[in-house]
Amino acid sequence: MRVSLGKSTQDEVTPSEGASPLTANRRLTRGLTRGKLVVLLQGQGLLIMLALIILFFAMESDSFFTWSNVVVIGASSTALGIMSVAQTYVIISGGIDVSVGSMVAVSTVVTGILFSYGWSFWPVVAVAVLAGAVVGAVNALIIIAMGVNPFIATLGTMSLFAGLAFAIASGKTRVVNDKSLQYLGIGKIGTLPVAFVVFLKIGRASCRERV
């Protein structure tokens, strides 16, 4: 069988000399099947790794697929999941941001300090979001206005924002006793953690967007 690849969207396939039409069709079918499989698996490396990890832990522990364990995993991965939703749009648009963890650290430190000063829940949320927007604007200024590669820019600001968070907190641990924040962190709606429900709603809302 001779395969001729041209500019057309469909390959021209002709049976080689001596090959019966039935043999040529079988070879063509196998080739098309392999091609479809490659296209299906292409770009699915993360999903395959996730499936292998789930399979490994399911084999190692009988309690892995229990509802209580699923709830614990969902609650512990909420913060990372919410950051990943925002990061998805950055990556789809051709960028990258490795400073997102340090940006969250800045907002978290600001939140703790304001609560320690007696601020109520919603004003603290507003200022924390504003703090995240300000440090995000610094990244945007470096990348867009100065033309620095997004990976290099955010790699530098990652250390900068981490140091800024440490400086704002003065290296001290602060205890927050706000009831609304506690409900958001450890409260439950039915059997699901509140934070996980928030993550699901954010994920669902992001799926409706078109990039």
PDB file of N, CA and C in Angstrom, residues 65-163:
ATOM      1  N   PHE A  65     -12.431   5.029  48.071  1.00  0.00           N
ATOM      2  CA  PHE A  65     -13.649   5.414  47.379  1.00  0.00           C
ATOM      3  C   PHE A  65     -14.831   5.614  48.329  1.00  0.00           C
ATOM      4  N   THR A  66     -14.573   5.690  49.629  1.00  0.00           N
ATOM      5  CA  THR A  66     -15.653   5.964  50.568  1.00  0.00           C
ATOM      6  C   THR A  66     -16.048   7.430  50.477  1.00  0.00           C
ATOM      7  N   TRP A  67     -17.315   7.726  50.803  1.00  0.00           N
ATOM      8  CA  TRP A  67     -17.817   9.088  50.680  1.00  0.00           C
ATOM      9  C   TRP A  67     -17.060  10.058  51.582  1.00  0.00           C
ATOM     10  N   SER A  68     -16.732   9.626  52.798  1.00  0.00           N
ATOM     11  CA  SER A  68     -16.017  10.515  53.722  1.00  0.00           C
ATOM     12  C   SER A  68     -14.650  10.906  53.171  1.00  0.00           C
ATOM     13  N   ASN A  69     -13.973   9.973  52.519  1.00  0.00           N
ATOM     14  CA  ASN A  69     -12.666  10.283  51.940  1.00  0.00           C
ATOM     15  C   ASN A  69     -12.801  11.218  50.747  1.00  0.00           C
ATOM     16  N   VAL A  70     -13.832  11.013  49.941  1.00  0.00           N
ATOM     17  CA  VAL A  70     -14.069  11.900  48.800  1.00  0.00           C
ATOM     18  C   VAL A  70     -14.332  13.324  49.283  1.00  0.00           C
ATOM     19  N   VAL A  71     -15.079  13.468  50.379  1.00  0.00           N
ATOM     20  CA  VAL A  71     -15.362  14.794  50.936  1.00  0.00           C
ATOM     21  C   VAL A  71     -14.083  15.452  51.429  1.00  0.00           C
ATOM     22  N   VAL A  72     -13.241  14.682  52.108  1.00  0.00           N
ATOM     23  CA  VAL A  72     -11.974  15.225  52.612  1.00  0.00           C
ATOM     24  C   VAL A  72     -11.078  15.684  51.461  1.00  0.00           C
ATOM     25  N   ILE A  73     -10.978  14.873  50.417  1.00  0.00           N
ATOM     26  CA  ILE A  73     -10.161  15.241  49.255  1.00  0.00           C
ATOM     27  C   ILE A  73     -10.720  16.498  48.595  1.00  0.00           C
ATOM     28  N   GLY A  74     -12.050  16.562  48.451  1.00  0.00           N
ATOM     29  CA  GLY A  74     -12.663  17.744  47.842  1.00  0.00           C
ATOM     30  C   GLY A  74     -12.415  19.003  48.646  1.00  0.00           C
ATOM     31  N   ALA A  75     -12.528  18.910  49.978  1.00  0.00           N
ATOM     32  CA  ALA A  75     -12.329  20.074  50.838  1.00  0.00           C
ATOM     33  C   ALA A  75     -10.884  20.544  50.812  1.00  0.00           C
ATOM     34  N   SER A  76      -9.949  19.607  50.820  1.00  0.00           N
ATOM     35  CA  SER A  76      -8.535  19.973  50.868  1.00  0.00           C
ATOM     36  C   SER A  76      -8.017  20.525  49.539  1.00  0.00           C
ATOM     37  N   SER A  77      -8.689  20.195  48.455  1.00  0.00           N
ATOM     38  CA  SER A  77      -8.236  20.658  47.137  1.00  0.00           C
ATOM     39  C   SER A  77      -9.020  21.860  46.633  1.00  0.00           C
ATOM     40  N   THR A  78      -9.873  22.432  47.473  1.00  0.00           N
ATOM     41  CA  THR A  78     -10.724  23.532  47.023  1.00  0.00           C
ATOM     42  C   THR A  78      -9.925  24.759  46.611  1.00  0.00           C
ATOM     43  N   ALA A  79      -8.998  25.193  47.470  1.00  0.00           N
ATOM     44  CA  ALA A  79      -8.222  26.406  47.167  1.00  0.00           C
ATOM     45  C   ALA A  79      -7.434  26.231  45.873  1.00  0.00           C
ATOM     46  N   LEU A  80      -6.784  25.074  45.730  1.00  0.00           N
ATOM     47  CA  LEU A  80      -6.025  24.809  44.502  1.00  0.00           C
ATOM     48  C   LEU A  80      -6.947  24.744  43.291  1.00  0.00           C
ATOM     49  N   GLY A  81      -8.139  24.178  43.480  1.00  0.00           N
ATOM     50  CA  GLY A  81      -9.084  24.077  42.372  1.00  0.00           C
ATOM     51  C   GLY A  81      -9.564  25.430  41.890  1.00  0.00           C
ATOM     52  N   ILE A  82      -9.852  26.339  42.828  1.00  0.00           N
ATOM     53  CA  ILE A  82     -10.306  27.674  42.442  1.00  0.00           C
ATOM     54  C   ILE A  82      -9.201  28.423  41.701  1.00  0.00           C
ATOM     55  N   MET A  83      -7.956  28.292  42.186  1.00  0.00           N
ATOM     56  CA  MET A  83      -6.835  28.921  41.478  1.00  0.00           C
ATOM     57  C   MET A  83      -6.668  28.322  40.084  1.00  0.00           C
ATOM     58  N   SER A  84      -6.906  27.034  39.967  1.00  0.00           N
ATOM     59  CA  SER A  84      -6.741  26.362  38.672  1.00  0.00           C
ATOM     60  C   SER A  84      -7.773  26.836  37.656  1.00  0.00           C
ATOM     61  N   VAL A  85      -8.964  27.163  38.118  1.00  0.00           N
ATOM     62  CA  VAL A  85      -9.995  27.668  37.204  1.00  0.00           C
ATOM     63  C   VAL A  85      -9.520  28.954  36.538  1.00  0.00           C
ATOM     64  N   ALA A  86      -8.988  29.879  37.359  1.00  0.00           N
ATOM     65  CA  ALA A  86      -8.484  31.134  36.803  1.00  0.00           C
ATOM     66  C   ALA A  86      -7.252  30.898  35.927  1.00  0.00           C
ATOM     67  N   GLN A  87      -6.384  29.991  36.371  1.00  0.00           N
ATOM     68  CA  GLN A  87      -5.162  29.701  35.620  1.00  0.00           C
ATOM     69  C   GLN A  87      -5.472  29.087  34.270  1.00  0.00           C
ATOM     70  N   THR A  88      -6.575  28.369  34.163  1.00  0.00           N
ATOM     71  CA  THR A  88      -6.956  27.738  32.901  1.00  0.00           C
ATOM     72  C   THR A  88      -7.107  28.762  31.791  1.00  0.00           C
ATOM     73  N   TYR A  89      -7.761  29.881  32.096  1.00  0.00           N
ATOM     74  CA  TYR A  89      -7.965  30.919  31.077  1.00  0.00           C
ATOM     75  C   TYR A  89      -6.638  31.550  30.663  1.00  0.00           C
ATOM     76  N   VAL A  90      -5.718  31.685  31.618  1.00  0.00           N
ATOM     77  CA  VAL A  90      -4.404  32.242  31.299  1.00  0.00           C
ATOM     78  C   VAL A  90      -3.660  31.321  30.343  1.00  0.00           C
ATOM     79  N   ILE A  91      -3.694  30.020  30.622  1.00  0.00           N
ATOM     80  CA  ILE A  91      -2.980  29.060  29.783  1.00  0.00           C
ATOM     81  C   ILE A  91      -3.625  28.946  28.406  1.00  0.00           C
ATOM     82  N   ILE A  92      -4.964  28.941  28.356  1.00  0.00           N
ATOM     83  CA  ILE A  92      -5.660  28.860  27.066  1.00  0.00           C
ATOM     84  C   ILE A  92      -5.297  30.037  26.176  1.00  0.00           C
ATOM     85  N   SER A  93      -5.110  31.201  26.783  1.00  0.00           N
ATOM     86  CA  SER A  93      -4.785  32.398  26.007  1.00  0.00           C
ATOM     87  C   SER A  93      -3.309  32.467  25.625  1.00  0.00           C
ATOM     88  N   GLY A  94      -2.540  31.434  25.983  1.00  0.00           N
ATOM     89  CA  GLY A  94      -1.141  31.388  25.581  1.00  0.00           C
ATOM     90  C   GLY A  94      -0.167  31.914  26.608  1.00  0.00           C
ATOM     91  N   GLY A  95      -0.635  32.202  27.827  1.00  0.00           N
ATOM     92  CA  GLY A  95       0.235  32.727  28.868  1.00  0.00           C
ATOM     93  C   GLY A  95       0.511  31.691  29.940  1.00  0.00           C
ATOM     94  N   ILE A  96       1.171  32.140  30.993  1.00  0.00           N
ATOM     95  CA  ILE A  96       1.453  31.286  32.143  1.00  0.00           C
ATOM     96  C   ILE A  96       1.682  32.202  33.339  1.00  0.00           C
ATOM     97  N   ASP A  97       1.288  31.744  34.507  1.00  0.00           N
ATOM     98  CA  ASP A  97       1.481  32.526  35.732  1.00  0.00           C
ATOM     99  C   ASP A  97       1.903  31.571  36.842  1.00  0.00           C
ATOM    100  N   VAL A  98       3.185  31.613  37.194  1.00  0.00           N
ATOM    101  CA  VAL A  98       3.691  30.749  38.261  1.00  0.00           C
ATOM    102  C   VAL A  98       3.709  31.467  39.608  1.00  0.00           C
ATOM    103  N   SER A  99       3.222  32.711  39.632  1.00  0.00           N
ATOM    104  CA  SER A  99       3.224  33.480  40.880  1.00  0.00           C
ATOM    105  C   SER A  99       1.878  33.437  41.590  1.00  0.00           C
ATOM    106  N   VAL A 100       0.937  32.647  41.080  1.00  0.00           N
ATOM    107  CA  VAL A 100      -0.421  32.670  41.618  1.00  0.00           C
ATOM    108  C   VAL A 100      -0.454  32.273  43.086  1.00  0.00           C
ATOM    109  N   GLY A 101       0.397  31.346  43.501  1.00  0.00           N
ATOM    110  CA  GLY A 101       0.439  30.960  44.909  1.00  0.00           C
ATOM    111  C   GLY A 101       0.877  32.097  45.809  1.00  0.00           C
ATOM    112  N   SER A 102       1.874  32.859  45.372  1.00  0.00           N
ATOM    113  CA  SER A 102       2.347  34.002  46.151  1.00  0.00           C
ATOM    114  C   SER A 102       1.312  35.124  46.172  1.00  0.00           C
ATOM    115  N   MET A 103       0.550  35.269  45.087  1.00  0.00           N
ATOM    116  CA  MET A 103      -0.521  36.260  45.058  1.00  0.00           C
ATOM    117  C   MET A 103      -1.597  35.909  46.081  1.00  0.00           C
ATOM    118  N   VAL A 104      -1.919  34.625  46.171  1.00  0.00           N
ATOM    119  CA  VAL A 104      -2.884  34.175  47.172  1.00  0.00           C
ATOM    120  C   VAL A 104      -2.338  34.433  48.572  1.00  0.00           C
ATOM    121  N   ALA A 105      -1.031  34.258  48.752  1.00  0.00           N
ATOM    122  CA  ALA A 105      -0.417  34.501  50.063  1.00  0.00           C
ATOM    123  C   ALA A 105      -0.588  35.959  50.483  1.00  0.00           C
ATOM    124  N   VAL A 106      -0.426  36.875  49.552  1.00  0.00           N
ATOM    125  CA  VAL A 106      -0.608  38.299  49.862  1.00  0.00           C
ATOM    126  C   VAL A 106      -2.046  38.571  50.305  1.00  0.00           C
ATOM    127  N   SER A 107      -3.012  38.053  49.540  1.00  0.00           N
ATOM    128  CA  SER A 107      -4.420  38.260  49.900  1.00  0.00           C
ATOM    129  C   SER A 107      -4.747  37.616  51.242  1.00  0.00           C
ATOM    130  N   THR A 108      -4.169  36.453  51.509  1.00  0.00           N
ATOM    131  CA  THR A 108      -4.432  35.757  52.763  1.00  0.00           C
ATOM    132  C   THR A 108      -3.892  36.536  53.956  1.00  0.00           C
ATOM    133  N   VAL A 109      -2.681  37.064  53.821  1.00  0.00           N
ATOM    134  CA  VAL A 109      -2.086  37.844  54.905  1.00  0.00           C
ATOM    135  C   VAL A 109      -2.900  39.112  55.164  1.00  0.00           C
ATOM    136  N   VAL A 110      -3.315  39.776  54.088  1.00  0.00           N
ATOM    137  CA  VAL A 110      -4.148  40.972  54.245  1.00  0.00           C
ATOM    138  C   VAL A 110      -5.449  40.622  54.960  1.00  0.00           C
ATOM    139  N   THR A 111      -6.037  39.481  54.603  1.00  0.00           N
ATOM    140  CA  THR A 111      -7.270  39.031  55.251  1.00  0.00           C
ATOM    141  C   THR A 111      -7.064  38.835  56.751  1.00  0.00           C
ATOM    142  N   GLY A 112      -6.002  38.142  57.121  1.00  0.00           N
ATOM    143  CA  GLY A 112      -5.736  37.895  58.533  1.00  0.00           C
ATOM    144  C   GLY A 112      -5.505  39.162  59.327  1.00  0.00           C
ATOM    145  N   ILE A 113      -4.772  40.098  58.755  1.00  0.00           N
ATOM    146  CA  ILE A 113      -4.488  41.353  59.459  1.00  0.00           C
ATOM    147  C   ILE A 113      -5.764  42.168  59.672  1.00  0.00           C
ATOM    148  N   LEU A 114      -6.591  42.261  58.643  1.00  0.00           N
ATOM    149  CA  LEU A 114      -7.822  43.050  58.771  1.00  0.00           C
ATOM    150  C   LEU A 114      -8.777  42.421  59.781  1.00  0.00           C
ATOM    151  N   PHE A 115      -8.865  41.101  59.796  1.00  0.00           N
ATOM    152  CA  PHE A 115      -9.705  40.442  60.803  1.00  0.00           C
ATOM    153  C   PHE A 115      -9.172  40.699  62.213  1.00  0.00           C
ATOM    154  N   SER A 116      -7.857  40.728  62.353  1.00  0.00           N
ATOM    155  CA  SER A 116      -7.283  40.983  63.678  1.00  0.00           C
ATOM    156  C   SER A 116      -7.541  42.409  64.144  1.00  0.00           C
ATOM    157  N   TYR A 117      -7.812  43.312  63.200  1.00  0.00           N
ATOM    158  CA  TYR A 117      -8.155  44.694  63.541  1.00  0.00           C
ATOM    159  C   TYR A 117      -9.651  44.886  63.795  1.00  0.00           C
ATOM    160  N   GLY A 118     -10.413  43.804  63.692  1.00  0.00           N
ATOM    161  CA  GLY A 118     -11.830  43.874  64.002  1.00  0.00           C
ATOM    162  C   GLY A 118     -12.738  44.172  62.828  1.00  0.00           C
ATOM    163  N   TRP A 119     -12.241  44.066  61.599  1.00  0.00           N
ATOM    164  CA  TRP A 119     -13.078  44.310  60.429  1.00  0.00           C
ATOM    165  C   TRP A 119     -14.096  43.173  60.281  1.00  0.00           C
ATOM    166  N   SER A 120     -15.239  43.491  59.665  1.00  0.00           N
ATOM    167  CA  SER A 120     -16.258  42.479  59.412  1.00  0.00           C
ATOM    168  C   SER A 120     -15.944  41.731  58.115  1.00  0.00           C
ATOM    169  N   PHE A 121     -16.737  40.682  57.847  1.00  0.00           N
ATOM    170  CA  PHE A 121     -16.397  39.723  56.798  1.00  0.00           C
ATOM    171  C   PHE A 121     -16.356  40.346  55.404  1.00  0.00           C
ATOM    172  N   TRP A 122     -17.428  40.996  54.968  1.00  0.00           N
ATOM    173  CA  TRP A 122     -17.498  41.455  53.584  1.00  0.00           C
ATOM    174  C   TRP A 122     -16.513  42.566  53.249  1.00  0.00           C
ATOM    175  N   PRO A 123     -16.279  43.548  54.129  1.00  0.00           N
ATOM    176  CA  PRO A 123     -15.211  44.516  53.829  1.00  0.00           C
ATOM    177  C   PRO A 123     -13.845  43.851  53.694  1.00  0.00           C
ATOM    178  N   VAL A 124     -13.591  42.842  54.506  1.00  0.00           N
ATOM    179  CA  VAL A 124     -12.317  42.126  54.401  1.00  0.00           C
ATOM    180  C   VAL A 124     -12.216  41.414  53.048  1.00  0.00           C
ATOM    181  N   VAL A 125     -13.309  40.795  52.633  1.00  0.00           N
ATOM    182  CA  VAL A 125     -13.320  40.112  51.335  1.00  0.00           C
ATOM    183  C   VAL A 125     -13.026  41.099  50.212  1.00  0.00           C
ATOM    184  N   ALA A 126     -13.647  42.283  50.268  1.00  0.00           N
ATOM    185  CA  ALA A 126     -13.448  43.293  49.231  1.00  0.00           C
ATOM    186  C   ALA A 126     -11.993  43.746  49.168  1.00  0.00           C
ATOM    187  N   VAL A 127     -11.399  44.010  50.327  1.00  0.00           N
ATOM    188  CA  VAL A 127     -10.009  44.470  50.350  1.00  0.00           C
ATOM    189  C   VAL A 127      -9.061  43.350  49.917  1.00  0.00           C
ATOM    190  N   ALA A 128      -9.359  42.103  50.295  1.00  0.00           N
ATOM    191  CA  ALA A 128      -8.513  40.978  49.888  1.00  0.00           C
ATOM    192  C   ALA A 128      -8.536  40.791  48.377  1.00  0.00           C
ATOM    193  N   VAL A 129      -9.720  40.914  47.780  1.00  0.00           N
ATOM    194  CA  VAL A 129      -9.828  40.824  46.320  1.00  0.00           C
ATOM    195  C   VAL A 129      -9.072  41.974  45.665  1.00  0.00           C
ATOM    196  N   LEU A 130      -9.181  43.170  46.252  1.00  0.00           N
ATOM    197  CA  LEU A 130      -8.463  44.326  45.722  1.00  0.00           C
ATOM    198  C   LEU A 130      -6.958  44.118  45.804  1.00  0.00           C
ATOM    199  N   ALA A 131      -6.486  43.534  46.902  1.00  0.00           N
ATOM    200  CA  ALA A 131      -5.050  43.262  47.039  1.00  0.00           C
ATOM    201  C   ALA A 131      -4.581  42.288  45.968  1.00  0.00           C
ATOM    202  N   GLY A 132      -5.388  41.251  45.708  1.00  0.00           N
ATOM    203  CA  GLY A 132      -5.046  40.314  44.645  1.00  0.00           C
ATOM    204  C   GLY A 132      -5.031  40.977  43.278  1.00  0.00           C
ATOM    205  N   ALA A 133      -5.968  41.903  43.055  1.00  0.00           N
ATOM    206  CA  ALA A 133      -6.022  42.617  41.775  1.00  0.00           C
ATOM    207  C   ALA A 133      -4.805  43.516  41.596  1.00  0.00           C
ATOM    208  N   VAL A 134      -4.337  44.127  42.687  1.00  0.00           N
ATOM    209  CA  VAL A 134      -3.180  45.028  42.603  1.00  0.00           C
ATOM    210  C   VAL A 134      -1.920  44.252  42.232  1.00  0.00           C
ATOM    211  N   VAL A 135      -1.667  43.142  42.922  1.00  0.00           N
ATOM    212  CA  VAL A 135      -0.470  42.364  42.590  1.00  0.00           C
ATOM    213  C   VAL A 135      -0.601  41.730  41.206  1.00  0.00           C
ATOM    214  N   GLY A 136      -1.837  41.402  40.805  1.00  0.00           N
ATOM    215  CA  GLY A 136      -2.046  40.910  39.447  1.00  0.00           C
ATOM    216  C   GLY A 136      -1.762  41.979  38.407  1.00  0.00           C
ATOM    217  N   ALA A 137      -2.095  43.230  38.736  1.00  0.00           N
ATOM    218  CA  ALA A 137      -1.822  44.339  37.820  1.00  0.00           C
ATOM    219  C   ALA A 137      -0.323  44.557  37.652  1.00  0.00           C
ATOM    220  N   VAL A 138       0.443  44.263  38.690  1.00  0.00           N
ATOM    221  CA  VAL A 138       1.903  44.354  38.584  1.00  0.00           C
ATOM    222  C   VAL A 138       2.411  43.363  37.535  1.00  0.00           C
ATOM    223  N   ASN A 139       1.897  42.141  37.584  1.00  0.00           N
ATOM    224  CA  ASN A 139       2.259  41.154  36.562  1.00  0.00           C
ATOM    225  C   ASN A 139       1.872  41.629  35.171  1.00  0.00           C
ATOM    226  N   ALA A 140       0.662  42.164  35.051  1.00  0.00           N
ATOM    227  CA  ALA A 140       0.185  42.647  33.748  1.00  0.00           C
ATOM    228  C   ALA A 140       1.065  43.768  33.222  1.00  0.00           C
ATOM    229  N   LEU A 141       1.484  44.668  34.111  1.00  0.00           N
ATOM    230  CA  LEU A 141       2.339  45.792  33.694  1.00  0.00           C
ATOM    231  C   LEU A 141       3.681  45.280  33.165  1.00  0.00           C
ATOM    232  N   ILE A 142       4.254  44.323  33.871  1.00  0.00           N
ATOM    233  CA  ILE A 142       5.557  43.802  33.452  1.00  0.00           C
ATOM    234  C   ILE A 142       5.448  43.045  32.136  1.00  0.00           C
ATOM    235  N   ILE A 143       4.392  42.253  31.992  1.00  0.00           N
ATOM    236  CA  ILE A 143       4.248  41.406  30.802  1.00  0.00           C
ATOM    237  C   ILE A 143       3.803  42.199  29.586  1.00  0.00           C
ATOM    238  N   ILE A 144       2.774  43.028  29.753  1.00  0.00           N
ATOM    239  CA  ILE A 144       2.185  43.730  28.611  1.00  0.00           C
ATOM    240  C   ILE A 144       2.942  45.011  28.277  1.00  0.00           C
ATOM    241  N   ALA A 145       3.128  45.861  29.277  1.00  0.00           N
ATOM    242  CA  ALA A 145       3.750  47.162  29.017  1.00  0.00           C
ATOM    243  C   ALA A 145       5.248  47.040  28.741  1.00  0.00           C
ATOM    244  N   MET A 146       5.922  46.136  29.466  1.00  0.00           N
ATOM    245  CA  MET A 146       7.372  46.024  29.318  1.00  0.00           C
ATOM    246  C   MET A 146       7.782  44.904  28.377  1.00  0.00           C
ATOM    247  N   GLY A 147       6.828  44.057  27.974  1.00  0.00           N
ATOM    248  CA  GLY A 147       7.108  43.024  26.990  1.00  0.00           C
ATOM    249  C   GLY A 147       7.951  41.866  27.496  1.00  0.00           C
ATOM    250  N   VAL A 148       7.920  41.601  28.807  1.00  0.00           N
ATOM    251  CA  VAL A 148       8.690  40.507  29.376  1.00  0.00           C
ATOM    252  C   VAL A 148       7.911  39.204  29.208  1.00  0.00           C
ATOM    253  N   ASN A 149       8.630  38.123  28.951  1.00  0.00           N
ATOM    254  CA  ASN A 149       7.994  36.806  28.807  1.00  0.00           C
ATOM    255  C   ASN A 149       7.199  36.476  30.072  1.00  0.00           C
ATOM    256  N   PRO A 150       5.956  35.970  29.936  1.00  0.00           N
ATOM    257  CA  PRO A 150       5.121  35.711  31.119  1.00  0.00           C
ATOM    258  C   PRO A 150       5.760  34.766  32.129  1.00  0.00           C
ATOM    259  N   PHE A 151       6.454  33.741  31.658  1.00  0.00           N
ATOM    260  CA  PHE A 151       7.080  32.799  32.594  1.00  0.00           C
ATOM    261  C   PHE A 151       8.183  33.482  33.390  1.00  0.00           C
ATOM    262  N   ILE A 152       9.042  34.244  32.708  1.00  0.00           N
ATOM    263  CA  ILE A 152      10.134  34.937  33.381  1.00  0.00           C
ATOM    264  C   ILE A 152       9.594  35.996  34.344  1.00  0.00           C
ATOM    265  N   ALA A 153       8.576  36.736  33.894  1.00  0.00           N
ATOM    266  CA  ALA A 153       8.019  37.804  34.727  1.00  0.00           C
ATOM    267  C   ALA A 153       7.398  37.256  36.006  1.00  0.00           C
ATOM    268  N   THR A 154       6.561  36.231  35.858  1.00  0.00           N
ATOM    269  CA  THR A 154       5.866  35.697  37.032  1.00  0.00           C
ATOM    270  C   THR A 154       6.797  34.873  37.916  1.00  0.00           C
ATOM    271  N   LEU A 155       7.862  34.329  37.332  1.00  0.00           N
ATOM    272  CA  LEU A 155       8.859  33.630  38.148  1.00  0.00           C
ATOM    273  C   LEU A 155       9.545  34.609  39.098  1.00  0.00           C
ATOM    274  N   GLY A 156       9.805  35.827  38.599  1.00  0.00           N
ATOM    275  CA  GLY A 156      10.398  36.858  39.446  1.00  0.00           C
ATOM    276  C   GLY A 156       9.425  37.395  40.483  1.00  0.00           C
ATOM    277  N   THR A 157       8.191  37.673  40.053  1.00  0.00           N
ATOM    278  CA  THR A 157       7.216  38.224  40.994  1.00  0.00           C
ATOM    279  C   THR A 157       6.755  37.188  42.017  1.00  0.00           C
ATOM    280  N   MET A 158       6.944  35.906  41.711  1.00  0.00           N
ATOM    281  CA  MET A 158       6.614  34.876  42.690  1.00  0.00           C
ATOM    282  C   MET A 158       7.408  35.086  43.978  1.00  0.00           C
ATOM    283  N   SER A 159       8.706  35.309  43.846  1.00  0.00           N
ATOM    284  CA  SER A 159       9.546  35.570  45.019  1.00  0.00           C
ATOM    285  C   SER A 159       9.224  36.932  45.624  1.00  0.00           C
ATOM    286  N   LEU A 160       8.945  37.905  44.752  1.00  0.00           N
ATOM    287  CA  LEU A 160       8.633  39.253  45.230  1.00  0.00           C
ATOM    288  C   LEU A 160       7.376  39.258  46.082  1.00  0.00           C
ATOM    289  N   PHE A 161       6.311  38.628  45.598  1.00  0.00           N
ATOM    290  CA  PHE A 161       5.042  38.616  46.338  1.00  0.00           C
ATOM    291  C   PHE A 161       5.135  37.768  47.605  1.00  0.00           C
ATOM    292  N   ALA A 162       5.896  36.673  47.548  1.00  0.00           N
ATOM    293  CA  ALA A 162       6.082  35.857  48.744  1.00  0.00           C
ATOM    294  C   ALA A 162       6.800  36.656  49.830  1.00  0.00           C
ATOM    295  N   GLY A 163       7.814  37.399  49.423  1.00  0.00           N
ATOM    296  CA  GLY A 163       8.515  38.258  50.379  1.00  0.00           C
ATOM    297  C   GLY A 163       7.628  39.372  50.899  1.00  0.00           C
TER     298      GLY A 163
END
